[in-house]
PDB file with SEQRES, HELIX, SHEET and CRYST1 records, atoms N, CA, C and O in Angstrom:
SEQRES   1 A   55  MET ALA PHE LYS PRO LEU GLN LYS LEU ASN VAL TRP ARG          
SEQRES   2 A   55  THR LEU SER ASN GLY GLN GLN VAL LYS VAL GLY THR LEU          
SEQRES   3 A   55  ALA GLN SER ARG GLN GLY VAL PHE PHE GLN TYR GLU PRO          
SEQRES   4 A   55  ASP TYR ILE GLN ARG PHE GLY ASN ARG ARG GLN LEU LEU          
SEQRES   5 A   55  GLU MET GLY                                                  
HELIX    1 AA1 PRO A   39  PHE A   45  1                                   7    
HELIX    2 AA2 ARG A   49  LEU A   52  5                                   4    
SHEET    1 AA1 3 GLN A   7  THR A  14  0                                        
SHEET    2 AA1 3 GLN A  20  SER A  29 -1                                        
SHEET    3 AA1 3 GLY A  32  TYR A  37 -1                                        
CRYST1    1.000    1.000    1.000  90.00  90.00  90.00 P 1           1          
ATOM      1  N   MET A   1     272.089 304.489 107.591  1.00  0.00           N  
ATOM      2  CA  MET A   1     273.002 303.443 107.993  1.00  0.00           C  
ATOM      3  C   MET A   1     274.372 304.065 108.286  1.00  0.00           C  
ATOM      4  O   MET A   1     274.928 304.788 107.460  1.00  0.00           O  
ATOM      5  N   ALA A   2     274.890 303.778 109.448  1.00  0.00           N  
ATOM      6  CA  ALA A   2     276.180 304.322 109.858  1.00  0.00           C  
ATOM      7  C   ALA A   2     277.327 303.519 109.251  1.00  0.00           C  
ATOM      8  O   ALA A   2     277.225 302.304 109.077  1.00  0.00           O  
ATOM      9  N   PHE A   3     278.416 304.212 108.933  1.00  0.00           N  
ATOM     10  CA  PHE A   3     279.607 303.556 108.395  1.00  0.00           C  
ATOM     11  C   PHE A   3     280.252 302.702 109.473  1.00  0.00           C  
ATOM     12  O   PHE A   3     280.466 303.167 110.593  1.00  0.00           O  
ATOM     13  N   LYS A   4     280.560 301.471 109.144  1.00  0.00           N  
ATOM     14  CA  LYS A   4     281.282 300.591 110.062  1.00  0.00           C  
ATOM     15  C   LYS A   4     282.627 300.255 109.426  1.00  0.00           C  
ATOM     16  O   LYS A   4     282.658 299.687 108.334  1.00  0.00           O  
ATOM     17  N   PRO A   5     283.738 300.591 110.081  1.00  0.00           N  
ATOM     18  CA  PRO A   5     285.049 300.340 109.474  1.00  0.00           C  
ATOM     19  C   PRO A   5     285.305 298.849 109.262  1.00  0.00           C  
ATOM     20  O   PRO A   5     284.796 297.998 109.992  1.00  0.00           O  
ATOM     21  N   LEU A   6     286.098 298.565 108.253  1.00  0.00           N  
ATOM     22  CA  LEU A   6     286.505 297.208 107.943  1.00  0.00           C  
ATOM     23  C   LEU A   6     287.422 296.710 109.057  1.00  0.00           C  
ATOM     24  O   LEU A   6     288.363 297.401 109.445  1.00  0.00           O  
ATOM     25  N   GLN A   7     287.151 295.528 109.564  1.00  0.00           N  
ATOM     26  CA  GLN A   7     288.004 294.943 110.598  1.00  0.00           C  
ATOM     27  C   GLN A   7     289.015 294.032 109.917  1.00  0.00           C  
ATOM     28  O   GLN A   7     288.650 293.194 109.092  1.00  0.00           O  
ATOM     29  N   LYS A   8     290.300 294.200 110.268  1.00  0.00           N  
ATOM     30  CA  LYS A   8     291.361 293.426 109.629  1.00  0.00           C  
ATOM     31  C   LYS A   8     292.224 292.715 110.668  1.00  0.00           C  
ATOM     32  O   LYS A   8     292.405 293.190 111.789  1.00  0.00           O  
ATOM     33  N   LEU A   9     292.751 291.561 110.257  1.00  0.00           N  
ATOM     34  CA  LEU A   9     293.647 290.782 111.099  1.00  0.00           C  
ATOM     35  C   LEU A   9     294.754 290.222 110.213  1.00  0.00           C  
ATOM     36  O   LEU A   9     294.475 289.518 109.243  1.00  0.00           O  
ATOM     37  N   ASN A  10     296.006 290.530 110.537  1.00  0.00           N  
ATOM     38  CA  ASN A  10     297.131 289.964 109.793  1.00  0.00           C  
ATOM     39  C   ASN A  10     297.341 288.528 110.249  1.00  0.00           C  
ATOM     40  O   ASN A  10     297.269 288.234 111.442  1.00  0.00           O  
ATOM     41  N   VAL A  11     297.602 287.629 109.292  1.00  0.00           N  
ATOM     42  CA  VAL A  11     297.815 286.213 109.578  1.00  0.00           C  
ATOM     43  C   VAL A  11     299.282 285.885 109.328  1.00  0.00           C  
ATOM     44  O   VAL A  11     299.808 286.123 108.241  1.00  0.00           O  
ATOM     45  N   TRP A  12     299.928 285.339 110.341  1.00  0.00           N  
ATOM     46  CA  TRP A  12     301.357 285.008 110.273  1.00  0.00           C  
ATOM     47  C   TRP A  12     301.560 283.521 110.438  1.00  0.00           C  
ATOM     48  O   TRP A  12     300.729 282.830 111.027  1.00  0.00           O  
ATOM     49  N   ARG A  13     302.675 283.027 109.912  1.00  0.00           N  
ATOM     50  CA  ARG A  13     303.062 281.618 110.043  1.00  0.00           C  
ATOM     51  C   ARG A  13     304.466 281.574 110.621  1.00  0.00           C  
ATOM     52  O   ARG A  13     305.353 282.303 110.178  1.00  0.00           O  
ATOM     53  N   THR A  14     304.662 280.715 111.613  1.00  0.00           N  
ATOM     54  CA  THR A  14     305.985 280.526 112.189  1.00  0.00           C  
ATOM     55  C   THR A  14     306.588 279.264 111.584  1.00  0.00           C  
ATOM     56  O   THR A  14     306.040 278.172 111.733  1.00  0.00           O  
ATOM     57  N   LEU A  15     307.722 279.420 110.900  1.00  0.00           N  
ATOM     58  CA  LEU A  15     308.403 278.293 110.273  1.00  0.00           C  
ATOM     59  C   LEU A  15     309.167 277.488 111.319  1.00  0.00           C  
ATOM     60  O   LEU A  15     309.351 277.947 112.446  1.00  0.00           O  
ATOM     61  N   SER A  16     309.608 276.300 110.951  1.00  0.00           N  
ATOM     62  CA  SER A  16     310.311 275.432 111.900  1.00  0.00           C  
ATOM     63  C   SER A  16     311.607 276.042 112.421  1.00  0.00           C  
ATOM     64  O   SER A  16     312.084 275.661 113.489  1.00  0.00           O  
ATOM     65  N   ASN A  17     312.183 276.992 111.670  1.00  0.00           N  
ATOM     66  CA  ASN A  17     313.411 277.658 112.127  1.00  0.00           C  
ATOM     67  C   ASN A  17     313.126 278.877 113.004  1.00  0.00           C  
ATOM     68  O   ASN A  17     314.052 279.575 113.416  1.00  0.00           O  
ATOM     69  N   GLY A  18     311.853 279.132 113.287  1.00  0.00           N  
ATOM     70  CA  GLY A  18     311.469 280.254 114.142  1.00  0.00           C  
ATOM     71  C   GLY A  18     311.144 281.532 113.390  1.00  0.00           C  
ATOM     72  O   GLY A  18     310.621 282.478 113.978  1.00  0.00           O  
ATOM     73  N   GLN A  19     311.445 281.575 112.098  1.00  0.00           N  
ATOM     74  CA  GLN A  19     311.155 282.766 111.288  1.00  0.00           C  
ATOM     75  C   GLN A  19     309.642 282.917 111.122  1.00  0.00           C  
ATOM     76  O   GLN A  19     308.930 281.938 110.897  1.00  0.00           O  
ATOM     77  N   GLN A  20     309.166 284.155 111.238  1.00  0.00           N  
ATOM     78  CA  GLN A  20     307.757 284.435 111.022  1.00  0.00           C  
ATOM     79  C   GLN A  20     307.581 285.089 109.663  1.00  0.00           C  
ATOM     80  O   GLN A  20     308.310 286.014 109.304  1.00  0.00           O  
ATOM     81  N   VAL A  21     306.597 284.592 108.906  1.00  0.00           N  
ATOM     82  CA  VAL A  21     306.292 285.165 107.596  1.00  0.00           C  
ATOM     83  C   VAL A  21     304.801 285.499 107.553  1.00  0.00           C  
ATOM     84  O   VAL A  21     303.963 284.756 108.064  1.00  0.00           O  
ATOM     85  N   LYS A  22     304.498 286.628 106.934  1.00  0.00           N  
ATOM     86  CA  LYS A  22     303.100 287.039 106.827  1.00  0.00           C  
ATOM     87  C   LYS A  22     302.426 286.235 105.717  1.00  0.00           C  
ATOM     88  O   LYS A  22     302.890 286.225 104.577  1.00  0.00           O  
ATOM     89  N   VAL A  23     301.335 285.567 106.059  1.00  0.00           N  
ATOM     90  CA  VAL A  23     300.583 284.765 105.099  1.00  0.00           C  
ATOM     91  C   VAL A  23     299.626 285.653 104.322  1.00  0.00           C  
ATOM     92  O   VAL A  23     299.501 285.530 103.103  1.00  0.00           O  
ATOM     93  N   GLY A  24     298.945 286.555 105.041  1.00  0.00           N  
ATOM     94  CA  GLY A  24     297.986 287.432 104.380  1.00  0.00           C  
ATOM     95  C   GLY A  24     297.168 288.205 105.390  1.00  0.00           C  
ATOM     96  O   GLY A  24     297.559 288.363 106.547  1.00  0.00           O  
ATOM     97  N   THR A  25     296.019 288.687 104.928  1.00  0.00           N  
ATOM     98  CA  THR A  25     295.142 289.502 105.762  1.00  0.00           C  
ATOM     99  C   THR A  25     293.721 288.950 105.703  1.00  0.00           C  
ATOM    100  O   THR A  25     293.183 288.679 104.629  1.00  0.00           O  
ATOM    101  N   LEU A  26     293.137 288.792 106.870  1.00  0.00           N  
ATOM    102  CA  LEU A  26     291.750 288.383 107.022  1.00  0.00           C  
ATOM    103  C   LEU A  26     290.956 289.642 107.308  1.00  0.00           C  
ATOM    104  O   LEU A  26     291.340 290.429 108.173  1.00  0.00           O  
ATOM    105  N   ALA A  27     289.859 289.849 106.597  1.00  0.00           N  
ATOM    106  CA  ALA A  27     289.067 291.071 106.776  1.00  0.00           C  
ATOM    107  C   ALA A  27     287.589 290.723 106.882  1.00  0.00           C  
ATOM    108  O   ALA A  27     287.115 289.767 106.268  1.00  0.00           O  
ATOM    109  N   GLN A  28     286.875 291.512 107.668  1.00  0.00           N  
ATOM    110  CA  GLN A  28     285.437 291.320 107.829  1.00  0.00           C  
ATOM    111  C   GLN A  28     284.722 292.642 107.589  1.00  0.00           C  
ATOM    112  O   GLN A  28     285.129 293.689 108.094  1.00  0.00           O  
ATOM    113  N   SER A  29     283.657 292.573 106.815  1.00  0.00           N  
ATOM    114  CA  SER A  29     282.808 293.736 106.571  1.00  0.00           C  
ATOM    115  C   SER A  29     281.359 293.264 106.635  1.00  0.00           C  
ATOM    116  O   SER A  29     281.088 292.101 106.932  1.00  0.00           O  
ATOM    117  N   ARG A  30     280.457 294.156 106.361  1.00  0.00           N  
ATOM    118  CA  ARG A  30     279.042 293.767 106.333  1.00  0.00           C  
ATOM    119  C   ARG A  30     278.753 292.733 105.247  1.00  0.00           C  
ATOM    120  O   ARG A  30     277.785 291.977 105.342  1.00  0.00           O  
ATOM    121  N   GLN A  31     279.598 292.705 104.215  1.00  0.00           N  
ATOM    122  CA  GLN A  31     279.397 291.771 103.108  1.00  0.00           C  
ATOM    123  C   GLN A  31     279.929 290.365 103.399  1.00  0.00           C  
ATOM    124  O   GLN A  31     279.588 289.423 102.683  1.00  0.00           O  
ATOM    125  N   GLY A  32     280.745 290.210 104.421  1.00  0.00           N  
ATOM    126  CA  GLY A  32     281.272 288.889 104.749  1.00  0.00           C  
ATOM    127  C   GLY A  32     282.699 288.928 105.242  1.00  0.00           C  
ATOM    128  O   GLY A  32     283.224 289.978 105.611  1.00  0.00           O  
ATOM    129  N   VAL A  33     283.319 287.751 105.241  1.00  0.00           N  
ATOM    130  CA  VAL A  33     284.702 287.591 105.690  1.00  0.00           C  
ATOM    131  C   VAL A  33     285.536 287.209 104.470  1.00  0.00           C  
ATOM    132  O   VAL A  33     285.135 286.360 103.674  1.00  0.00           O  
ATOM    133  N   PHE A  34     286.697 287.842 104.332  1.00  0.00           N  
ATOM    134  CA  PHE A  34     287.539 287.652 103.160  1.00  0.00           C  
ATOM    135  C   PHE A  34     288.986 287.437 103.579  1.00  0.00           C  
ATOM    136  O   PHE A  34     289.422 287.920 104.625  1.00  0.00           O  
ATOM    137  N   PHE A  35     289.730 286.703 102.743  1.00  0.00           N  
ATOM    138  CA  PHE A  35     291.153 286.490 102.996  1.00  0.00           C  
ATOM    139  C   PHE A  35     291.927 286.831 101.738  1.00  0.00           C  
ATOM    140  O   PHE A  35     291.531 286.462 100.632  1.00  0.00           O  
ATOM    141  N   GLN A  36     293.043 287.545 101.917  1.00  0.00           N  
ATOM    142  CA  GLN A  36     293.914 287.872 100.786  1.00  0.00           C  
ATOM    143  C   GLN A  36     295.336 287.467 101.144  1.00  0.00           C  
ATOM    144  O   GLN A  36     295.901 287.937 102.133  1.00  0.00           O  
ATOM    145  N   TYR A  37     295.910 286.583 100.320  1.00  0.00           N  
ATOM    146  CA  TYR A  37     297.302 286.170 100.518  1.00  0.00           C  
ATOM    147  C   TYR A  37     298.259 287.309 100.203  1.00  0.00           C  
ATOM    148  O   TYR A  37     297.966 288.160  99.363  1.00  0.00           O  
ATOM    149  N   GLU A  38     299.401 287.323 100.877  1.00  0.00           N  
ATOM    150  CA  GLU A  38     300.509 288.207 100.535  1.00  0.00           C  
ATOM    151  C   GLU A  38     301.153 287.648  99.259  1.00  0.00           C  
ATOM    152  O   GLU A  38     301.405 286.445  99.187  1.00  0.00           O  
ATOM    153  N   PRO A  39     301.421 288.477  98.263  1.00  0.00           N  
ATOM    154  CA  PRO A  39     302.049 287.984  97.029  1.00  0.00           C  
ATOM    155  C   PRO A  39     303.373 287.262  97.288  1.00  0.00           C  
ATOM    156  O   PRO A  39     303.658 286.256  96.639  1.00  0.00           O  
ATOM    157  N   ASP A  40     304.174 287.752  98.215  1.00  0.00           N  
ATOM    158  CA  ASP A  40     305.458 287.114  98.524  1.00  0.00           C  
ATOM    159  C   ASP A  40     305.262 285.710  99.091  1.00  0.00           C  
ATOM    160  O   ASP A  40     306.056 284.809  98.819  1.00  0.00           O  
ATOM    161  N   TYR A  41     304.205 285.529  99.875  1.00  0.00           N  
ATOM    162  CA  TYR A  41     303.933 284.217 100.459  1.00  0.00           C  
ATOM    163  C   TYR A  41     303.572 283.213  99.362  1.00  0.00           C  
ATOM    164  O   TYR A  41     304.058 282.082  99.367  1.00  0.00           O  
ATOM    165  N   ILE A  42     302.728 283.625  98.435  1.00  0.00           N  
ATOM    166  CA  ILE A  42     302.329 282.749  97.328  1.00  0.00           C  
ATOM    167  C   ILE A  42     303.558 282.356  96.505  1.00  0.00           C  
ATOM    168  O   ILE A  42     303.711 281.193  96.131  1.00  0.00           O  
ATOM    169  N   GLN A  43     304.424 283.318  96.226  1.00  0.00           N  
ATOM    170  CA  GLN A  43     305.640 283.026  95.453  1.00  0.00           C  
ATOM    171  C   GLN A  43     306.533 282.021  96.169  1.00  0.00           C  
ATOM    172  O   GLN A  43     307.119 281.135  95.547  1.00  0.00           O  
ATOM    173  N   ARG A  44     306.624 282.171  97.463  1.00  0.00           N  
ATOM    174  CA  ARG A  44     307.552 281.338  98.225  1.00  0.00           C  
ATOM    175  C   ARG A  44     306.991 279.962  98.570  1.00  0.00           C  
ATOM    176  O   ARG A  44     307.708 278.964  98.498  1.00  0.00           O  
ATOM    177  N   PHE A  45     305.715 279.905  98.944  1.00  0.00           N  
ATOM    178  CA  PHE A  45     305.145 278.654  99.456  1.00  0.00           C  
ATOM    179  C   PHE A  45     303.994 278.100  98.624  1.00  0.00           C  
ATOM    180  O   PHE A  45     303.561 276.971  98.858  1.00  0.00           O  
ATOM    181  N   GLY A  46     303.493 278.858  97.670  1.00  0.00           N  
ATOM    182  CA  GLY A  46     302.336 278.411  96.907  1.00  0.00           C  
ATOM    183  C   GLY A  46     301.055 278.657  97.677  1.00  0.00           C  
ATOM    184  O   GLY A  46     301.086 279.179  98.792  1.00  0.00           O  
ATOM    185  N   ASN A  47     299.942 278.288  97.098  1.00  0.00           N  
ATOM    186  CA  ASN A  47     298.630 278.494  97.711  1.00  0.00           C  
ATOM    187  C   ASN A  47     298.358 277.370  98.701  1.00  0.00           C  
ATOM    188  O   ASN A  47     298.243 276.208  98.311  1.00  0.00           O  
ATOM    189  N   ARG A  48     298.256 277.706  99.953  1.00  0.00           N  
ATOM    190  CA  ARG A  48     297.989 276.719 101.016  1.00  0.00           C  
ATOM    191  C   ARG A  48     296.500 276.728 101.380  1.00  0.00           C  
ATOM    192  O   ARG A  48     296.139 276.778 102.555  1.00  0.00           O  
ATOM    193  N   ARG A  49     295.667 276.681 100.382  1.00  0.00           N  
ATOM    194  CA  ARG A  49     294.230 276.801 100.582  1.00  0.00           C  
ATOM    195  C   ARG A  49     293.684 275.841 101.627  1.00  0.00           C  
ATOM    196  O   ARG A  49     292.790 276.208 102.389  1.00  0.00           O  
ATOM    197  N   GLN A  50     294.201 274.627 101.676  1.00  0.00           N  
ATOM    198  CA  GLN A  50     293.689 273.643 102.622  1.00  0.00           C  
ATOM    199  C   GLN A  50     293.844 274.090 104.068  1.00  0.00           C  
ATOM    200  O   GLN A  50     293.116 273.609 104.936  1.00  0.00           O  
ATOM    201  N   LEU A  51     294.765 274.989 104.345  1.00  0.00           N  
ATOM    202  CA  LEU A  51     294.943 275.471 105.718  1.00  0.00           C  
ATOM    203  C   LEU A  51     293.776 276.364 106.157  1.00  0.00           C  
ATOM    204  O   LEU A  51     293.569 276.567 107.354  1.00  0.00           O  
ATOM    205  N   LEU A  52     293.016 276.896 105.197  1.00  0.00           N  
ATOM    206  CA  LEU A  52     291.961 277.845 105.523  1.00  0.00           C  
ATOM    207  C   LEU A  52     290.565 277.234 105.527  1.00  0.00           C  
ATOM    208  O   LEU A  52     289.599 277.903 105.893  1.00  0.00           O  
ATOM    209  N   GLU A  53     290.447 275.965 105.122  1.00  0.00           N  
ATOM    210  CA  GLU A  53     289.133 275.349 105.075  1.00  0.00           C  
ATOM    211  C   GLU A  53     288.602 275.121 106.482  1.00  0.00           C  
ATOM    212  O   GLU A  53     289.332 274.685 107.372  1.00  0.00           O  
ATOM    213  N   MET A  54     287.330 275.420 106.668  1.00  0.00           N  
ATOM    214  CA  MET A  54     286.693 275.255 107.962  1.00  0.00           C  
ATOM    215  C   MET A  54     285.478 274.356 107.819  1.00  0.00           C  
ATOM    216  O   MET A  54     284.776 274.387 106.808  1.00  0.00           O  
ATOM    217  N   GLY A  55     285.245 273.556 108.848  1.00  0.00           N  
ATOM    218  CA  GLY A  55     284.041 272.722 108.885  1.00  0.00           C  
ATOM    219  C   GLY A  55     284.114 271.628 107.925  1.00  0.00           C  
ATOM    220  O   GLY A  55     283.182 270.830 107.826  1.00  0.00           O  
TER     221      GLY A  55                                                      
END                                                                             
């Protein structure tokens, strides 16, 4: 089995004042898709889990 690198995507949020803040990182591997919040985002805005629910 050949090594397949982890695919990552940074997730950003644009606030009403135009400021962009990093929410976290979305990653995909053979085991599935995962999301990790930025610690600073959690401190500032709390867990916005409902924004990530699909279906």
